Amino acid sequence: MSGRDAPTNTARGHGYKSRSTYPLTAAMTDNKPARPMHEEGLPTAPGAPSEKAPLEARANGPSMDGTVVSERGGVQKGKEGGGGLARHVSHKPDLVSNSNARLANPLGDLTDEEVMNNAAEFARANNLDVELFRKGGLIAKRPSRFEMMSELSEQDKEVLRREITHKWDQPWILYNLVIACSVAAAVQGMDESVISGAQLFYPTQLSIGSGVGRDSWLEGLINGAPYLCCSVACWFTDPLNHFLGRRGTIFLTATISFLTCIWAACTDTWWHLFIARFFLGVGIGPKSATVPVFAAECTPAKIRGGLVMQWQMWTAFGIMLGYVADLVFQNVPDKPHITGLNWRLMLGSAGFPALIVMSQVFFLPESPRWLMSKGRYQKAYASMLRLRGKPLLAARDLYYIFVLLEEEASIVRGRNRLWEMFSIGRNRRAVLGSTIVMFGQQFCGVNALVYYTASIFTAAGFSETSALLASFGLGLINFLFAIPAIFTIDRFGRRPLLLITFPLMSILLLFTGLCFLIPDEKARTGCVALGIYLYAMAYSPGEGPVPFTYSAEVYPLYIRELGMSLATATTWTFNFIVSLTFPSLVNSFTNTGAFGWYAAWCALLFVLILFFLPESKGFTLEELDQVFSVPTGVHAKYQLYNIKWHFKHYILRSKEPHRELYQFDENDMTEEEKEAQEMARGMGGGGH
């Protein structure tokens, strides 16, 4: 086998199991000199110049893009002195500490000819279509310049044009994958709301119905039992995904969810109900970590937010459906030898969405990125082809993912992955961002309302039936107002949605709490219902969809399961704390004090999001390595500058030009090409 035909280390794997063979710049190796990776007797890695002649391979005449690199590392034009791109020594940002906030395509360091040859080497090593991947590699390098590429046919260009103009025109299997798996979220959505209705009935039957002292704590413990378990069970995500894949993990956890919901409906003591609901968490925890990651890894970046947020959409739908179950079953009479049939049917009904997931999941394609992590590139391409619908798009995305994963390998130290999640700056910033939004989803107070809506409305003066109807109204609003986020989360970004809605939630919680002080019962009930409904309208398009979407995006592939385990463990731990403490919080500080407590947290979370949450909109999952390599101090300092600039611009009418945080390396593009690049940004990668 010739050196050209031999599969290289780079072609075989993506770098975190065996270190990347791409030559890394000094900036990406902690300012240590880049070591040549070629070994005697092995073929040279794609694009890696040999140790003996590091520049000859790229310095002998113009490449296909008209670029010549001199032996001194400078840049020259082609023979005519014009045309083509001036290729700099390196466009790669420092993934260890990107203090200049530079974002660049790593293929920008290579000529068109080198990129196509590398892509062909990758395809040949993995028994894929060589010519197709040559084209795909070239498009991945310059996604906005495909109109000028003579290598592409008119049919190829039309495919790329349509991708820009019809971003929602995706294969049905992609939408089926996202929705079918996100239906799993309806299980915990229903559980959160059916327990709200069931607690009007089961405490009395199980002899914990006094509502004060020990009984109030036991009620909170039973309600929060699944989420207490989730805080531990989430850590099963990594080994389950490693051995079973994304689909296998979802199937197993959906099965557990179904069985434990039926189990909870068959209990006859408070401690038995606690145990059954506790083990429901084994199904909810790993599933809640896996489904958003599965969706994020399969969807294009330009619509990723709108599709990954289906997890929250179906959680909201499950909450609404749970309230429907409460209304349907509340007056079901007991049967011989069965007492409390109404609340048993409520709890058991929460398991049925899991059956829908179980029946569909193995008909869906596996995550291409997970398959790549196992070195199964042919299967990864087949999966990507089903998800993208066009061979050219699948080849481009698969190769670009491969290249970016090679670059991502530069931050891996090869130590304990859990330790690297905190010791490596890029990973640590992802932990900080996802922890803020996941903590915020609980301490914004929404689940205190969802779990105890019926009790809150009853305390405000509603009858039991009216309280359940009012609770259904909350679920309906929560679902309907999440729908606009399908489009706004990718249009405006994750940060803007949070920065707009958190102040609104703080004000509305404070308003609702003060409404409990109104002496007139009719006015009090009306104002409390209004405040809760307006709060749900603010929550649903912002802090509702963002946390799981954001957390599924921000971690690099090699720790993605661990990172999502931490994120979901955070949200479920504080979910349990909220559900456990809310009854006692109300007893100690009244409803007004409890609502004021969560209003204060919403105000604090606004500040944390403003300074410590990078935007993830529009980038591929691998391009986010560059975004999160920007130090936290640089990001926070820029936000202070941004506040100052907006004050001077809109209040003092200053004409000072605005400075953007991220400096995009556009390879010396013209202004027209930069506009095209901005329009097409997010086209060139597997997470696109």
PDB file of C-alpha atoms in Angstrom, residues 326-444:
ATOM      1  CA  ASP A 326     -56.209  15.595  37.013  1.00  0.00           C
ATOM      2  CA  LEU A 327     -59.510  16.976  35.748  1.00  0.00           C
ATOM      3  CA  VAL A 328     -60.556  13.717  34.081  1.00  0.00           C
ATOM      4  CA  PHE A 329     -59.785  11.459  37.044  1.00  0.00           C
ATOM      5  CA  GLN A 330     -60.593  13.675  40.048  1.00  0.00           C
ATOM      6  CA  ASN A 331     -64.172  12.384  40.412  1.00  0.00           C
ATOM      7  CA  VAL A 332     -63.492   8.726  39.582  1.00  0.00           C
ATOM      8  CA  PRO A 333     -65.153   6.734  42.400  1.00  0.00           C
ATOM      9  CA  ASP A 334     -63.389   4.007  44.319  1.00  0.00           C
ATOM     10  CA  LYS A 335     -63.936   0.413  43.266  1.00  0.00           C
ATOM     11  CA  PRO A 336     -64.246  -2.632  45.553  1.00  0.00           C
ATOM     12  CA  HIS A 337     -60.868  -3.258  47.228  1.00  0.00           C
ATOM     13  CA  ILE A 338     -59.415  -0.135  45.538  1.00  0.00           C
ATOM     14  CA  THR A 339     -59.361   3.114  47.498  1.00  0.00           C
ATOM     15  CA  GLY A 340     -58.026   6.348  45.999  1.00  0.00           C
ATOM     16  CA  LEU A 341     -58.543   5.190  42.414  1.00  0.00           C
ATOM     17  CA  ASN A 342     -58.621   8.806  41.253  1.00  0.00           C
ATOM     18  CA  TRP A 343     -55.080   9.740  42.361  1.00  0.00           C
ATOM     19  CA  ARG A 344     -53.755   6.308  41.322  1.00  0.00           C
ATOM     20  CA  LEU A 345     -54.980   6.859  37.768  1.00  0.00           C
ATOM     21  CA  MET A 346     -53.400  10.319  37.805  1.00  0.00           C
ATOM     22  CA  LEU A 347     -49.972   8.961  38.771  1.00  0.00           C
ATOM     23  CA  GLY A 348     -50.144   5.950  36.434  1.00  0.00           C
ATOM     24  CA  SER A 349     -51.133   8.016  33.394  1.00  0.00           C
ATOM     25  CA  ALA A 350     -47.755   9.806  33.430  1.00  0.00           C
ATOM     26  CA  GLY A 351     -46.030   6.666  32.115  1.00  0.00           C
ATOM     27  CA  PHE A 352     -47.813   6.339  28.801  1.00  0.00           C
ATOM     28  CA  PRO A 353     -45.756   8.879  26.766  1.00  0.00           C
ATOM     29  CA  ALA A 354     -42.792   6.569  27.441  1.00  0.00           C
ATOM     30  CA  LEU A 355     -44.513   3.830  25.429  1.00  0.00           C
ATOM     31  CA  ILE A 356     -44.534   6.096  22.354  1.00  0.00           C
ATOM     32  CA  VAL A 357     -40.789   6.652  22.707  1.00  0.00           C
ATOM     33  CA  MET A 358     -40.058   2.947  23.198  1.00  0.00           C
ATOM     34  CA  SER A 359     -41.968   2.037  20.025  1.00  0.00           C
ATOM     35  CA  GLN A 360     -40.051   4.454  17.777  1.00  0.00           C
ATOM     36  CA  VAL A 361     -36.519   4.980  19.021  1.00  0.00           C
ATOM     37  CA  PHE A 362     -34.800   2.088  17.200  1.00  0.00           C
ATOM     38  CA  PHE A 363     -36.273   3.188  13.855  1.00  0.00           C
ATOM     39  CA  LEU A 364     -34.290   6.438  14.155  1.00  0.00           C
ATOM     40  CA  PRO A 365     -30.665   6.989  13.027  1.00  0.00           C
ATOM     41  CA  GLU A 366     -27.974   6.945  15.717  1.00  0.00           C
ATOM     42  CA  SER A 367     -26.078  10.154  16.443  1.00  0.00           C
ATOM     43  CA  PRO A 368     -23.304  10.602  13.826  1.00  0.00           C
ATOM     44  CA  ARG A 369     -21.047  12.154  16.424  1.00  0.00           C
ATOM     45  CA  TRP A 370     -21.464   9.195  18.772  1.00  0.00           C
ATOM     46  CA  LEU A 371     -20.643   6.832  15.914  1.00  0.00           C
ATOM     47  CA  MET A 372     -17.553   8.913  15.098  1.00  0.00           C
ATOM     48  CA  SER A 373     -16.447   8.684  18.722  1.00  0.00           C
ATOM     49  CA  LYS A 374     -16.434   4.902  18.215  1.00  0.00           C
ATOM     50  CA  GLY A 375     -14.539   5.149  14.909  1.00  0.00           C
ATOM     51  CA  ARG A 376     -17.550   3.960  12.860  1.00  0.00           C
ATOM     52  CA  TYR A 377     -17.234   6.483  10.061  1.00  0.00           C
ATOM     53  CA  GLN A 378     -19.192   4.574   7.414  1.00  0.00           C
ATOM     54  CA  LYS A 379     -22.172   4.244   9.748  1.00  0.00           C
ATOM     55  CA  ALA A 380     -21.740   7.880  10.771  1.00  0.00           C
ATOM     56  CA  TYR A 381     -21.955   8.941   7.124  1.00  0.00           C
ATOM     57  CA  ALA A 382     -25.028   6.750   6.553  1.00  0.00           C
ATOM     58  CA  SER A 383     -26.671   8.323   9.596  1.00  0.00           C
ATOM     59  CA  MET A 384     -25.714  11.841   8.509  1.00  0.00           C
ATOM     60  CA  LEU A 385     -27.100  11.159   5.034  1.00  0.00           C
ATOM     61  CA  ARG A 386     -30.494  10.245   6.506  1.00  0.00           C
ATOM     62  CA  LEU A 387     -30.445  13.411   8.626  1.00  0.00           C
ATOM     63  CA  ARG A 388     -29.297  15.816   5.882  1.00  0.00           C
ATOM     64  CA  GLY A 389     -30.973  14.223   2.885  1.00  0.00           C
ATOM     65  CA  LYS A 390     -28.249  15.210   0.370  1.00  0.00           C
ATOM     66  CA  PRO A 391     -24.904  13.373  -0.063  1.00  0.00           C
ATOM     67  CA  LEU A 392     -22.975  16.632  -0.532  1.00  0.00           C
ATOM     68  CA  LEU A 393     -24.300  18.136   2.709  1.00  0.00           C
ATOM     69  CA  ALA A 394     -23.666  14.907   4.613  1.00  0.00           C
ATOM     70  CA  ALA A 395     -20.064  14.699   3.321  1.00  0.00           C
ATOM     71  CA  ARG A 396     -19.372  18.341   4.129  1.00  0.00           C
ATOM     72  CA  ASP A 397     -20.777  18.103   7.635  1.00  0.00           C
ATOM     73  CA  LEU A 398     -19.099  14.809   8.479  1.00  0.00           C
ATOM     74  CA  TYR A 399     -15.672  15.983   7.322  1.00  0.00           C
ATOM     75  CA  TYR A 400     -15.964  19.345   9.068  1.00  0.00           C
ATOM     76  CA  ILE A 401     -16.946  17.629  12.317  1.00  0.00           C
ATOM     77  CA  PHE A 402     -13.889  15.397  11.913  1.00  0.00           C
ATOM     78  CA  VAL A 403     -11.540  18.366  11.399  1.00  0.00           C
ATOM     79  CA  LEU A 404     -12.946  20.313  14.347  1.00  0.00           C
ATOM     80  CA  LEU A 405     -12.731  17.264  16.593  1.00  0.00           C
ATOM     81  CA  GLU A 406      -9.069  17.019  15.614  1.00  0.00           C
ATOM     82  CA  GLU A 407      -8.594  20.601  16.767  1.00  0.00           C
ATOM     83  CA  GLU A 408     -10.616  19.936  19.915  1.00  0.00           C
ATOM     84  CA  ALA A 409      -8.084  17.238  20.786  1.00  0.00           C
ATOM     85  CA  SER A 410      -5.545  19.975  21.518  1.00  0.00           C
ATOM     86  CA  ILE A 411      -7.259  20.805  24.821  1.00  0.00           C
ATOM     87  CA  VAL A 412      -7.379  17.190  26.035  1.00  0.00           C
ATOM     88  CA  ARG A 413      -4.771  16.302  28.622  1.00  0.00           C
ATOM     89  CA  GLY A 414      -5.509  12.573  28.743  1.00  0.00           C
ATOM     90  CA  ARG A 415      -6.229  12.589  32.479  1.00  0.00           C
ATOM     91  CA  ASN A 416      -9.432  11.872  34.363  1.00  0.00           C
ATOM     92  CA  ARG A 417     -12.281  13.362  32.316  1.00  0.00           C
ATOM     93  CA  LEU A 418     -14.186  14.548  35.373  1.00  0.00           C
ATOM     94  CA  TRP A 419     -11.067  16.403  36.535  1.00  0.00           C
ATOM     95  CA  GLU A 420     -10.570  17.912  33.073  1.00  0.00           C
ATOM     96  CA  MET A 421     -14.125  19.237  33.159  1.00  0.00           C
ATOM     97  CA  PHE A 422     -12.942  21.697  35.824  1.00  0.00           C
ATOM     98  CA  SER A 423      -9.190  21.991  35.235  1.00  0.00           C
ATOM     99  CA  ILE A 424      -9.356  23.023  31.550  1.00  0.00           C
ATOM    100  CA  GLY A 425     -10.590  26.568  31.013  1.00  0.00           C
ATOM    101  CA  ARG A 426     -12.699  25.839  27.955  1.00  0.00           C
ATOM    102  CA  ASN A 427     -14.562  23.090  29.825  1.00  0.00           C
ATOM    103  CA  ARG A 428     -14.821  25.066  33.044  1.00  0.00           C
ATOM    104  CA  ARG A 429     -16.575  27.933  31.261  1.00  0.00           C
ATOM    105  CA  ALA A 430     -19.080  25.491  29.796  1.00  0.00           C
ATOM    106  CA  VAL A 431     -19.717  24.151  33.312  1.00  0.00           C
ATOM    107  CA  LEU A 432     -20.250  27.684  34.615  1.00  0.00           C
ATOM    108  CA  GLY A 433     -22.703  28.616  31.859  1.00  0.00           C
ATOM    109  CA  SER A 434     -24.765  25.434  31.995  1.00  0.00           C
ATOM    110  CA  THR A 435     -24.851  25.472  35.802  1.00  0.00           C
ATOM    111  CA  ILE A 436     -26.191  29.030  35.855  1.00  0.00           C
ATOM    112  CA  VAL A 437     -29.075  28.289  33.480  1.00  0.00           C
ATOM    113  CA  MET A 438     -29.907  24.911  35.051  1.00  0.00           C
ATOM    114  CA  PHE A 439     -29.880  26.338  38.575  1.00  0.00           C
ATOM    115  CA  GLY A 440     -31.914  29.270  37.316  1.00  0.00           C
ATOM    116  CA  GLN A 441     -34.597  27.012  35.859  1.00  0.00           C
ATOM    117  CA  GLN A 442     -35.390  25.811  39.381  1.00  0.00           C
ATOM    118  CA  PHE A 443     -34.786  28.920  41.476  1.00  0.00           C
ATOM    119  CA  CYS A 444     -36.807  31.121  39.157  1.00  0.00           C
TER     120      CYS A 444
END
